[in-house]
Coordinates of N, CA and C in Angstrom, one line a residue:
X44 N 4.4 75.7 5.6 CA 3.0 75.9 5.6 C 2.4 75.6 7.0
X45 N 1.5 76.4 7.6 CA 1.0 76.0 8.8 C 0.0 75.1 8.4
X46 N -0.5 74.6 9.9 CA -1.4 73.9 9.9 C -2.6 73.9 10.1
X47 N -3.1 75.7 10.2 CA -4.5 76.7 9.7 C -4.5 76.6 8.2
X48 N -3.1 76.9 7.7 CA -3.3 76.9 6.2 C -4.0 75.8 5.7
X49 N -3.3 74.6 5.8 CA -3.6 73.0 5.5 C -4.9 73.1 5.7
X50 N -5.3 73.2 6.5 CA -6.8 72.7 7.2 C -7.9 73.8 6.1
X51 N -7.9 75.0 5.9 CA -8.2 75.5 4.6 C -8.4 75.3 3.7
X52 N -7.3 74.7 3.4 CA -6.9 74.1 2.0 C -7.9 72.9 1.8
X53 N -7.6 71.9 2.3 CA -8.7 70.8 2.8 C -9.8 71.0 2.8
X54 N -10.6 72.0 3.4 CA -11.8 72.4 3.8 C -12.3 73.0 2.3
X55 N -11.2 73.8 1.5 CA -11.8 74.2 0.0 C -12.1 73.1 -0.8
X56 N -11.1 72.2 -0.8 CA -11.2 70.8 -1.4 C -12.1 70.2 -1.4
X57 N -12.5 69.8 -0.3 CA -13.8 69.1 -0.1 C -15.1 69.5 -0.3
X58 N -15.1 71.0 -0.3 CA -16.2 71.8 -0.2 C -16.3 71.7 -2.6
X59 N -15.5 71.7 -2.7 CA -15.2 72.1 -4.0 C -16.0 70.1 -4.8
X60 N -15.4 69.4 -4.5 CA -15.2 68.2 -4.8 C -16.7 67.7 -4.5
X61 N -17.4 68.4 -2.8 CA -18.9 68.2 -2.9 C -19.9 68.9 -3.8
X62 N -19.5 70.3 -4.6 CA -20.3 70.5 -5.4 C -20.0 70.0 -6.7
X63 N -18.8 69.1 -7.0 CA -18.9 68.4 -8.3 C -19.8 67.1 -8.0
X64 N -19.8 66.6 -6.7 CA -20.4 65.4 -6.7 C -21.9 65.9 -7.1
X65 N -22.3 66.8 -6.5 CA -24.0 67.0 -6.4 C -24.0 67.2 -8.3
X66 N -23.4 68.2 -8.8 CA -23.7 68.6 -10.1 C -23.4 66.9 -11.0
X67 N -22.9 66.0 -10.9 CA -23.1 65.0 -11.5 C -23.9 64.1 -10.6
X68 N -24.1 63.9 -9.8 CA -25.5 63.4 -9.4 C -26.4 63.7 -10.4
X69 N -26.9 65.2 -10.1 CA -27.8 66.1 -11.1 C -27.6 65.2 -12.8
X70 N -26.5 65.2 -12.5 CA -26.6 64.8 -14.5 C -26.8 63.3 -14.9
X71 N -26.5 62.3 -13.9 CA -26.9 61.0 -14.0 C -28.0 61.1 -13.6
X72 N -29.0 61.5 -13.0 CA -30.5 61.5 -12.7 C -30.9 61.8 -13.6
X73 N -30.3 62.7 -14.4 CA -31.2 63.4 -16.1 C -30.8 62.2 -17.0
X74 N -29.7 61.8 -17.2 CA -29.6 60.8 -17.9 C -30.0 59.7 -17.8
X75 N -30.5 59.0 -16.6 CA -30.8 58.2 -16.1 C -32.7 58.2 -16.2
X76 N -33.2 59.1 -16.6 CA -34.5 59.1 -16.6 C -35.3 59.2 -18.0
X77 N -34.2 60.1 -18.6 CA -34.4 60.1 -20.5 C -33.6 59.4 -21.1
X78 N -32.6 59.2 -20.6 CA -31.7 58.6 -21.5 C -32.6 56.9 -21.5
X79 N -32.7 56.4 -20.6 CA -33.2 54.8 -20.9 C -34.4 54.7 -21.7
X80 N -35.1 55.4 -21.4 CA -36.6 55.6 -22.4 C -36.5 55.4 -24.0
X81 N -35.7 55.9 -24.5 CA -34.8 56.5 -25.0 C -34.4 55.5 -26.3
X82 N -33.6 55.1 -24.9 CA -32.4 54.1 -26.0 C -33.5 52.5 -25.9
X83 N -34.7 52.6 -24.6 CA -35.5 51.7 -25.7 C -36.1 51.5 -26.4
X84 N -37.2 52.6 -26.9 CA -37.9 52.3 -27.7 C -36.6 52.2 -29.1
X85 N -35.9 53.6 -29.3 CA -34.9 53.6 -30.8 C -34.5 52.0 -30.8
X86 N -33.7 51.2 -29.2 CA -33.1 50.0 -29.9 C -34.3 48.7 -29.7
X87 N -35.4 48.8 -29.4 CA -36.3 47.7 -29.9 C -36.6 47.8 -31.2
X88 N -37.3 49.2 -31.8 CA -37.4 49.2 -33.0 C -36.3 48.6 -34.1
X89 N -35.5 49.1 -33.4 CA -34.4 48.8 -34.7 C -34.1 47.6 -34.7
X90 N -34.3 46.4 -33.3 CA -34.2 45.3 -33.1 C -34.8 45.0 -33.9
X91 N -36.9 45.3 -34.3 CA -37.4 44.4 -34.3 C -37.4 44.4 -36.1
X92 N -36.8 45.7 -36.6 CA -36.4 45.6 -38.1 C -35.2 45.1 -38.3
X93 N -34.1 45.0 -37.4 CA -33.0 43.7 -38.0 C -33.7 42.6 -38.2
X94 N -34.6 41.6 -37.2 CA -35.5 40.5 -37.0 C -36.5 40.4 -38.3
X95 N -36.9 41.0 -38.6 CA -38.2 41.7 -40.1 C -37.0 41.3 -41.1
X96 N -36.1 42.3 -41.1 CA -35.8 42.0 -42.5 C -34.7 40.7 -42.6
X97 N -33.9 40.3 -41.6 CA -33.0 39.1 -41.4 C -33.6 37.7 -41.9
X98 N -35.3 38.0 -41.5 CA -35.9 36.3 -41.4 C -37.1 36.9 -42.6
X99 N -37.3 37.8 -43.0 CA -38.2 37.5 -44.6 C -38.0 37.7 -45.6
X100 N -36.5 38.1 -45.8 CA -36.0 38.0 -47.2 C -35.2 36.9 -47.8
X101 N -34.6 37.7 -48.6 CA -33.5 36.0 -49.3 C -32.5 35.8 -48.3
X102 N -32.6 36.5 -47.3 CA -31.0 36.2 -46.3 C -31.6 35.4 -45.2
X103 N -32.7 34.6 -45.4 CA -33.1 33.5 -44.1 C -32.3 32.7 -44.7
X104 N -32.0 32.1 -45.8 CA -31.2 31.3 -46.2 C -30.0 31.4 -45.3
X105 N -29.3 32.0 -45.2 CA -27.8 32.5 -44.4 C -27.7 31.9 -42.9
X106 N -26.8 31.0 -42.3 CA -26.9 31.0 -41.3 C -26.1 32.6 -40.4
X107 N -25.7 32.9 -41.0 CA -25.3 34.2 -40.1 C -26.7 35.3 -40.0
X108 N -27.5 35.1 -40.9 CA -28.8 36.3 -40.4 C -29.9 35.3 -39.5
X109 N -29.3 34.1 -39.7 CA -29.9 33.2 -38.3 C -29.5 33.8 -36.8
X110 N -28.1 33.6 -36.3 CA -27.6 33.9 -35.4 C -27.4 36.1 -35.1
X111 N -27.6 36.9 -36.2 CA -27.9 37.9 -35.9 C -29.3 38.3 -35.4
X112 N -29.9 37.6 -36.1 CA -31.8 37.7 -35.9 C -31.6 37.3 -34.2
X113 N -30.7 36.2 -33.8 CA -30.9 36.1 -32.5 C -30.2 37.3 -31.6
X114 N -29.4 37.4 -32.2 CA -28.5 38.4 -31.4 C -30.0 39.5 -31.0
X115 N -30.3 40.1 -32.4 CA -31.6 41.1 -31.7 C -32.1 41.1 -30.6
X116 N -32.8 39.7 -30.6 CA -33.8 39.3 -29.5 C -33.2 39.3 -28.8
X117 N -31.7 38.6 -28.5 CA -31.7 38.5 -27.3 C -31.0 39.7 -26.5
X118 N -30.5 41.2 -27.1 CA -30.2 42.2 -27.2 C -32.0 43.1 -26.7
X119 N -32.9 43.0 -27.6 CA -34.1 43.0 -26.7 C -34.5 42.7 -25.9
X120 N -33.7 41.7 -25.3 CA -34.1 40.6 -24.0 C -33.4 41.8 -22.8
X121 N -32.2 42.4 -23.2 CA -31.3 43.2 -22.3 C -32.3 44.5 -22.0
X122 N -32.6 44.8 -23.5 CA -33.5 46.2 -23.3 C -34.6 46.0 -22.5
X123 N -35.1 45.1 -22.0 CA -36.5 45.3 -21.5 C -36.6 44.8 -20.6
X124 N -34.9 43.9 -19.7 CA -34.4 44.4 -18.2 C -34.0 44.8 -17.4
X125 N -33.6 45.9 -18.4 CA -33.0 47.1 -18.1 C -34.5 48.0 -17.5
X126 N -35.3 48.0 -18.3 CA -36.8 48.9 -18.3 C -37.3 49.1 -17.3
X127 N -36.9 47.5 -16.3 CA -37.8 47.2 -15.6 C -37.4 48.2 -14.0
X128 N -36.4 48.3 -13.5 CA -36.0 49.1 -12.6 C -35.8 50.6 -13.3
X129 N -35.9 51.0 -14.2 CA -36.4 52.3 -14.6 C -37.8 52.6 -14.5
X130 N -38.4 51.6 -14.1 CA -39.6 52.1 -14.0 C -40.3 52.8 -12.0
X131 N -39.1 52.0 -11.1 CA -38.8 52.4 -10.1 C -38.8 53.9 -9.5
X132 N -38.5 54.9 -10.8 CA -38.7 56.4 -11.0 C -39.4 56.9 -10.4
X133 N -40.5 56.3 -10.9 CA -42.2 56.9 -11.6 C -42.8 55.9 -10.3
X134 N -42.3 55.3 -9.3 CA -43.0 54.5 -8.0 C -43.5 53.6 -8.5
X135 N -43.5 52.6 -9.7 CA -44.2 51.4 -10.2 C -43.1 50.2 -9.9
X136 N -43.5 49.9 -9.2 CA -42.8 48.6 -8.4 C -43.6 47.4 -9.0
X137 N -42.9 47.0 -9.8 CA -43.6 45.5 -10.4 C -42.7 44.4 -9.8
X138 N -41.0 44.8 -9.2 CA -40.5 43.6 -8.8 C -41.0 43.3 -7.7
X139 N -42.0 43.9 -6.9 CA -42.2 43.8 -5.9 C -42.8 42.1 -5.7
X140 N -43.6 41.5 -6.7 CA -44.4 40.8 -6.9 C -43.5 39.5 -6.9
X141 N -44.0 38.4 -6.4 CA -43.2 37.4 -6.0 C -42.9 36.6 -7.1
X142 N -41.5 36.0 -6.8 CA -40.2 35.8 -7.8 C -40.2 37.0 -9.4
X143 N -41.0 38.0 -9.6 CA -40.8 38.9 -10.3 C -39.3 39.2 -10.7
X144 N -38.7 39.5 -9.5 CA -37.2 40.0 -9.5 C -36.2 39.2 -9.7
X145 N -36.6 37.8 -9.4 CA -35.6 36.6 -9.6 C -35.6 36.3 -10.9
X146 N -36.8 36.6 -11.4 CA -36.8 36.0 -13.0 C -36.3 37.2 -14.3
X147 N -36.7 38.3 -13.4 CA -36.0 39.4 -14.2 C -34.1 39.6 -14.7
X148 N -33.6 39.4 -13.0 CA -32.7 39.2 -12.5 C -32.2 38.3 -13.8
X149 N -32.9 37.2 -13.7 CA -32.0 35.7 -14.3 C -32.0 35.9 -16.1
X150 N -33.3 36.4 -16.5 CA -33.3 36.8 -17.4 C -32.5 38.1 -18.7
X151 N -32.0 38.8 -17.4 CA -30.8 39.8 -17.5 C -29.3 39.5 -17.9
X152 N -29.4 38.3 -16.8 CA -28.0 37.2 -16.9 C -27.9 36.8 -18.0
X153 N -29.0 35.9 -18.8 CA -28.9 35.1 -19.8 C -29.0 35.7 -21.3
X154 N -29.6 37.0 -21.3 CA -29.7 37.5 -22.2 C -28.6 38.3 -22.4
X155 N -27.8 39.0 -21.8 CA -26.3 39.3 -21.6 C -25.6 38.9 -22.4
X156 N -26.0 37.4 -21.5 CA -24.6 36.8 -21.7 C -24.8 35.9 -23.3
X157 N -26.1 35.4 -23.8 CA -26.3 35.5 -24.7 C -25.9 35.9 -26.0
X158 N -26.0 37.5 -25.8 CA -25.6 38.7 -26.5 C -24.0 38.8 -26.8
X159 N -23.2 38.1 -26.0 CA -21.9 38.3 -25.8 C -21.8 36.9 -26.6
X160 N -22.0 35.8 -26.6 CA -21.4 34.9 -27.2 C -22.2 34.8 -28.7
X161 N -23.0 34.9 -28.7 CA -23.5 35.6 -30.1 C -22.6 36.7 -31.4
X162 N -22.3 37.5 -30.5 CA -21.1 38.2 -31.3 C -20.2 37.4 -31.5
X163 N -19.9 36.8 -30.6 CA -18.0 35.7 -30.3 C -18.7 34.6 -31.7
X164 N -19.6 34.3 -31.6 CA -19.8 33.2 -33.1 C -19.9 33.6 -33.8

């Protein structure tokens, strides 16, 4: 194989590999704009009816609809710091605002991780 060939070959490659990168760019920006909207309103709601029905029926009694009622929240807690840099889209900069971002930030952390040991109990 020469090394015109090679260099061809390469050059389709690359050229080939940059129109897959662009076309999923394209599709994480679609997904990334509807898709989060999306999944929060469906998963707050459905949060806020685990929460409704866990804590006002006969299953308050239960400590397991104790620790799932939390799991919600604190699964809500994820959904709505996630929201916050999706809002970044649309030019609405609210982290801009001082410690805004640190508390969001920390808030993200704990509600997470929350969420993770919640399930583990």
């Amino acid at each position: 194989m020469s090394s015109s060939n090679l260099s061809s070959d390469e050059n389709d490659t690359s050229q080939y590999e940059g129109l897959k990168y662009n076309d999923a760019e394209v599709f994480i920006d679609i997904l990334e704009r509807y898709y989060i909207p999306i999944l929060l309103v469906v998963g707050s709601i459905g949060n806020c009816l685990s929460i409704f029905v866990l804590l006002s029926t006969k299953m308050r009694r239960n400590s397991s609809s104790w620790y799932l009622a939390a799991l919600a929240v604190s699964d809500t807690g994820v959904l709505v710091t996630v929201f916050v840099p999706w809002l970044l889209y649309f030019n609405i900069s609210i982290a801009d605002q001082q410690y805004f971002c640190q508390i969001c930030n920390y808030l993200a952390y704990v509600c997470s991780f929350l969420s993770a040991w919640y399930v583990f109990s």
